């Protein structure tokens, strides 16, 4: 018997490529080129064998499909069913066995063919074909000849095709495998997608041209002068007209009178580098990155990274992004005060970096590397420590640095993400340091930080972050490592996991960033939900679009909706988490008080002369006065106390409305990313009687008797109650009267906090299935008093609640007092009451915090005022439905429609209003599963909610935002008006 063993294939060889050219910068050149994007013939097959002879020019591909390159082949057909094969999502777990460097026989293979003619170009020179991104491994053929192969999905590979290329009728054929040795190095937390997903270009390389250049442009803040060295071919000439520079390359220059580049003022000097054969456009930004005294600085000023982690994502095209989408990301970031991006976890499409140069964003450019799944086997055979992978690691780093080295926005190089420890990482760091000593080197996975320049952590909680800020963290593994690390600045490469509703706790992180020079800031995880557009097959609205997550394509191994943890919904609609972040990252902090406003600048590189300020007074949400505020231009980091105009300071006479002062800062002139008047910051203060907490209405005396009804139940003024004492109708408006509610549809943070997940504890306790027992219903001095015990089956904890109703002034007044029963061991999701009102009452007008949602630890972006919305617009379109949409501090709400209205006053309470119950919300997997209740809107009026935190991956809520079972009281007024009925008063 003979056994045939499979020989190693090129794509399971750890060698990163065969025949690719040395990496170099991606240059903006006048040399001839031909985009090879557009229609290609395409075939997808289930195994690596592919199609025999597909590379031959004469091969008949007439029966093949036509696809538009670049693309991810799993997304062909989306938002309909995927045409070839389904996307799959895993976070840490590799979707194939850990048997490196081999991969399963099931290895989808995409084959691509297209024809091209050479563009006209000067005689001589060479021809190169450039692939900017192919996932995960590919081999290239030109006119039937094999040119080479490569792996490194998010890295550029070029091949010299001069020998085989003809003036016309060339056939380029590319075979791409889904899995390769390279897949072991690409275990990022994202969809597994394959194909030629970034541009392909044919380039002419002129004789006597410029293959590469390296701009080194520093800025000496003390001397206010720039330094410039452009490395390029011998004899090349640097031309920067604005600076009057026309000088040979490779000679250091000192440049007087330059303005530095920063994310705040992204001053670029555009020019060229020329040789007789080629001219390349360059954009020079002068800036110097340094570490002084454990502080990261740029141009001498401390660097605070107010950043986000950005994966490249589009719900229809996956990791293929067009320029408009990239620009939209940058503009949205700038409009939300974000100043930094970590390119998690691979170099982005190069055009994104050009936008960051132009608009101003600090970039931590990360190499395409992650071996996280080896953690599942105790890091056994982790490539980071295996010599056989060394070349692949180094190749990835060199391709990252060489491509992006001329972008002023890039201030640091990151070796990759979650790849454990090992000598290969150290080699990457050593290579990068010698190649580019002018940027810092980052890697999080080795907490000793011996070979990097910043101490980096992910998801350190507030307390630990503060300790590190103070330099009082526990020691590293040995004295030398500890001494080294204590001299390093600190960065949170990931924090505040933005999954689902939340994150909570941003304001407290922002305060730590401000307080400690050692803390260079951080990057929120993450920018956008990676949902895939799909159409609901059934449900209430068949064909309605929703965003799929892990498991929706039937994957047998997946990580569910953990792929949807961004500040933007998949369609790039900003979430309220992003609104919160915009406040946490605001360039100026405004603290109004009755007599004036303190303005503090967080800017480090410019004064605030580009900002204009306004003030506004509102009484119970009604504008009373407003004006312009004169604030002197603050120097970087400066602070000023500015008096308010007299008209803004006078409190209304008591008992008056609540008077709030709002001060806001705006762009005085249009910026490339927002129009003039765009608000960058605001602050509010209550100025009527600021020392007092918001007024609670005192308990009114009853002014109508409480009468038993013959048919059972009670009549109290305009209210009819059933025999159990539940309000059934108010002034002709049917209701399902308020009763205690303790539960919420768990958020992702409630569900996932490791070890402590409150959602599991809530379900175990039975808070999602409370039973109500009426203890007593009684008329007492004209009031209706109802006492109930509300407890889950099989448990001895819960709440005793007294509802005490009075008729008052043509309406009803309710006092709810809840007291815990038994020994509670878990936090309470919410404390309040839920009622149902007719579905037609879908117009909502409220006085309180708005317009967006707010939770105890995510309340910075909302303001006191009067707001109107329809119920549908109060819902946040979470990719996985969950608690959302609460409005805090409400003192009055009117729900109206269909010629009826219900007004609730008092509190202040937390309002939610939804066309479905919390139970339905919790049961839905996607928004398209939610069926609006035809009869009722479900309204909750709460005294308090449990905080959000970011426990889905980060810390849970801070202790002050934990809601423990406690006695609570809610004091509420109800009035209604129904069509054809006389109003219930007022
Ligand atoms: C961290 C990863 O670096 C990131 O890619 C993402 O998966 C994030 O978590 C969660 O969404 S790793 C985690 C173990 C802290």
mmCIF file of N, CA, C and O and ligand atoms in Angstrom, residues 89 91-92 187-190 309 311 342 344-345 366 370 372 417-418 444 458-459 493-494 497-499 525-526 562-563 565 952-954, ligand 1:
data_model
loop_
_atom_site.group_PDB
_atom_site.id
_atom_site.type_symbol
_atom_site.label_atom_id
_atom_site.label_comp_id
_atom_site.label_asym_id
_atom_site.label_seq_id
_atom_site.Cartn_x
_atom_site.Cartn_y
_atom_site.Cartn_z
ATOM 1 N N UNK A 89 -18.178 35.043 10.765
ATOM 2 C CA UNK A 89 -17.565 35.928 11.754
ATOM 3 C C UNK A 89 -17.086 35.139 12.968
ATOM 4 O O UNK A 89 -17.860 34.390 13.574
ATOM 5 N N UNK A 91 -14.450 36.048 16.484
ATOM 6 C CA UNK A 91 -13.602 37.023 17.164
ATOM 7 C C UNK A 91 -12.220 36.409 17.349
ATOM 8 O O UNK A 91 -11.316 36.634 16.550
ATOM 9 N N UNK A 92 -12.055 35.595 18.362
ATOM 10 C CA UNK A 92 -10.745 35.049 18.696
ATOM 11 C C UNK A 92 -10.507 33.705 17.999
ATOM 12 O O UNK A 92 -9.426 33.442 17.472
ATOM 13 N N UNK A 187 -5.876 36.832 12.386
ATOM 14 C CA UNK A 187 -7.035 36.417 13.185
ATOM 15 C C UNK A 187 -7.716 37.611 13.838
ATOM 16 O O UNK A 187 -8.136 37.567 14.994
ATOM 17 N N UNK A 188 -7.835 38.693 13.119
ATOM 18 C CA UNK A 188 -8.516 39.875 13.660
ATOM 19 C C UNK A 188 -9.993 39.576 13.916
ATOM 20 O O UNK A 188 -10.591 38.725 13.243
ATOM 21 N N UNK A 189 -10.533 40.320 14.866
ATOM 22 C CA UNK A 189 -11.940 40.194 15.255
ATOM 23 C C UNK A 189 -12.809 40.864 14.188
ATOM 24 O O UNK A 189 -13.128 42.046 14.270
ATOM 25 N N UNK A 190 -13.171 40.098 13.144
ATOM 26 C CA UNK A 190 -13.938 40.672 12.030
ATOM 27 C C UNK A 190 -14.440 39.534 11.145
ATOM 28 O O UNK A 190 -14.096 38.383 11.363
ATOM 29 N N UNK A 309 -10.713 53.336 17.435
ATOM 30 C CA UNK A 309 -10.211 52.251 16.614
ATOM 31 C C UNK A 309 -11.083 52.159 15.379
ATOM 32 O O UNK A 309 -12.312 52.084 15.491
ATOM 33 N N UNK A 311 -11.876 49.948 12.062
ATOM 34 C CA UNK A 311 -11.812 48.893 11.055
ATOM 35 C C UNK A 311 -12.379 49.492 9.788
ATOM 36 O O UNK A 311 -13.200 50.417 9.833
ATOM 37 N N UNK A 342 -6.606 54.679 15.552
ATOM 38 C CA UNK A 342 -5.736 53.503 15.460
ATOM 39 C C UNK A 342 -6.293 52.657 14.328
ATOM 40 O O UNK A 342 -7.496 52.347 14.324
ATOM 41 N N UNK A 344 -6.973 49.794 13.435
ATOM 42 C CA UNK A 344 -7.119 48.421 13.915
ATOM 43 C C UNK A 344 -7.681 47.522 12.814
ATOM 44 O O UNK A 344 -8.692 47.861 12.231
ATOM 45 N N UNK A 345 -7.099 46.420 12.570
ATOM 46 C CA UNK A 345 -5.782 45.977 13.038
ATOM 47 C C UNK A 345 -4.935 45.667 11.816
ATOM 48 O O UNK A 345 -4.468 44.548 11.631
ATOM 49 N N UNK A 366 -1.272 50.480 12.301
ATOM 50 C CA UNK A 366 -1.035 49.136 12.817
ATOM 51 C C UNK A 366 -0.751 48.154 11.698
ATOM 52 O O UNK A 366 -1.395 48.177 10.651
ATOM 53 N N UNK A 370 -2.358 39.509 13.644
ATOM 54 C CA UNK A 370 -3.016 39.074 14.878
ATOM 55 C C UNK A 370 -3.042 37.549 14.902
ATOM 56 O O UNK A 370 -3.467 36.909 13.947
ATOM 57 N N UNK A 372 -4.417 35.936 17.695
ATOM 58 C CA UNK A 372 -5.148 35.842 18.959
ATOM 59 C C UNK A 372 -5.651 34.441 19.292
ATOM 60 O O UNK A 372 -5.669 34.022 20.446
ATOM 61 N N UNK A 417 -1.866 43.352 16.672
ATOM 62 C CA UNK A 417 -2.789 43.251 17.808
ATOM 63 C C UNK A 417 -2.804 41.833 18.337
ATOM 64 O O UNK A 417 -2.733 40.874 17.564
ATOM 65 N N UNK A 418 -2.906 41.683 19.632
ATOM 66 C CA UNK A 418 -3.223 40.398 20.272
ATOM 67 C C UNK A 418 -2.488 39.228 19.628
ATOM 68 O O UNK A 418 -3.104 38.305 19.116
ATOM 69 N N UNK A 444 0.607 46.133 22.309
ATOM 70 C CA UNK A 444 -0.073 46.009 23.603
ATOM 71 C C UNK A 444 0.165 44.670 24.274
ATOM 72 O O UNK A 444 0.113 44.573 25.509
ATOM 73 N N UNK A 458 -5.307 47.594 26.985
ATOM 74 C CA UNK A 458 -6.683 47.720 26.531
ATOM 75 C C UNK A 458 -7.643 47.452 27.686
ATOM 76 O O UNK A 458 -7.426 46.561 28.486
ATOM 77 N N UNK A 459 -8.668 48.276 27.774
ATOM 78 C CA UNK A 459 -9.774 48.092 28.726
ATOM 79 C C UNK A 459 -9.366 48.175 30.194
ATOM 80 O O UNK A 459 -10.074 47.666 31.062
ATOM 81 N N UNK A 493 -4.894 51.555 24.098
ATOM 82 C CA UNK A 493 -5.089 51.312 22.663
ATOM 83 C C UNK A 493 -6.527 50.896 22.372
ATOM 84 O O UNK A 493 -6.979 51.006 21.239
ATOM 85 N N UNK A 494 -7.228 50.406 23.388
ATOM 86 C CA UNK A 494 -8.667 50.172 23.279
ATOM 87 C C UNK A 494 -9.268 50.492 24.639
ATOM 88 O O UNK A 494 -8.719 50.108 25.665
ATOM 89 N N UNK A 497 -15.662 49.949 25.365
ATOM 90 C CA UNK A 497 -16.207 49.075 24.325
ATOM 91 C C UNK A 497 -17.623 49.537 23.947
ATOM 92 O O UNK A 497 -18.553 49.443 24.740
ATOM 93 N N UNK A 498 -17.762 50.010 22.700
ATOM 94 C CA UNK A 498 -19.005 50.703 22.297
ATOM 95 C C UNK A 498 -20.042 49.743 21.737
ATOM 96 O O UNK A 498 -20.665 50.008 20.715
ATOM 97 N N UNK A 499 -20.250 48.624 22.404
ATOM 98 C CA UNK A 499 -21.206 47.633 21.896
ATOM 99 C C UNK A 499 -22.602 47.933 22.434
ATOM 100 O O UNK A 499 -22.785 48.114 23.630
ATOM 101 N N UNK A 525 -13.000 51.531 21.509
ATOM 102 C CA UNK A 525 -13.328 50.382 20.657
ATOM 103 C C UNK A 525 -14.807 50.416 20.361
ATOM 104 O O UNK A 525 -15.580 50.279 21.274
ATOM 105 N N UNK A 526 -15.257 50.584 19.164
ATOM 106 C CA UNK A 526 -14.592 50.875 17.936
ATOM 107 C C UNK A 526 -15.463 51.804 17.123
ATOM 108 O O UNK A 526 -16.533 52.191 17.569
ATOM 109 N N UNK A 562 -20.981 40.173 18.572
ATOM 110 C CA UNK A 562 -19.794 40.866 19.074
ATOM 111 C C UNK A 562 -19.116 41.670 17.952
ATOM 112 O O UNK A 562 -18.275 42.528 18.218
ATOM 113 N N UNK A 563 -19.510 41.406 16.732
ATOM 114 C CA UNK A 563 -18.957 42.131 15.587
ATOM 115 C C UNK A 563 -19.611 43.518 15.455
ATOM 116 O O UNK A 563 -19.162 44.347 14.675
ATOM 117 N N UNK A 565 -19.982 46.470 17.497
ATOM 118 C CA UNK A 565 -19.594 47.135 18.740
ATOM 119 C C UNK A 565 -19.003 48.509 18.442
ATOM 120 O O UNK A 565 -18.001 48.910 19.017
ATOM 121 N N UNK A 952 -19.275 44.651 28.159
ATOM 122 C CA UNK A 952 -19.240 43.637 27.106
ATOM 123 C C UNK A 952 -17.802 43.237 26.798
ATOM 124 O O UNK A 952 -17.543 42.135 26.319
ATOM 125 N N UNK A 953 -16.884 44.125 27.078
ATOM 126 C CA UNK A 953 -15.465 43.786 26.927
ATOM 127 C C UNK A 953 -14.630 44.612 27.889
ATOM 128 O O UNK A 953 -13.548 44.204 28.289
ATOM 129 N N UNK A 954 -15.137 45.756 28.278
ATOM 130 C CA UNK A 954 -14.392 46.642 29.166
ATOM 131 C C UNK A 954 -14.922 46.563 30.588
ATOM 132 O O UNK A 954 -15.570 45.594 30.971
HETATM 133 C C1 LIG B 1 -9.882 43.207 21.823
HETATM 134 C C2 LIG B 1 -9.396 43.143 20.414
HETATM 135 O O1 LIG B 1 -8.128 43.699 20.299
HETATM 136 C C3 LIG B 1 -10.303 43.799 19.446
HETATM 137 O O2 LIG B 1 -9.937 43.408 18.148
HETATM 138 C C4 LIG B 1 -11.722 43.438 19.714
HETATM 139 O O3 LIG B 1 -11.875 42.071 19.555
HETATM 140 C C5 LIG B 1 -12.053 43.806 21.118
HETATM 141 O O4 LIG B 1 -11.237 43.132 22.003
HETATM 142 C C6 LIG B 1 -13.459 43.415 21.489
HETATM 143 O O5 LIG B 1 -14.415 43.870 20.626
HETATM 144 S S1 LIG B 1 -9.178 41.813 22.605
HETATM 145 C C7 LIG B 1 -10.041 41.481 24.067
HETATM 146 C C8 LIG B 1 -9.578 40.169 24.604
HETATM 147 C C9 LIG B 1 -9.837 42.516 25.094
#
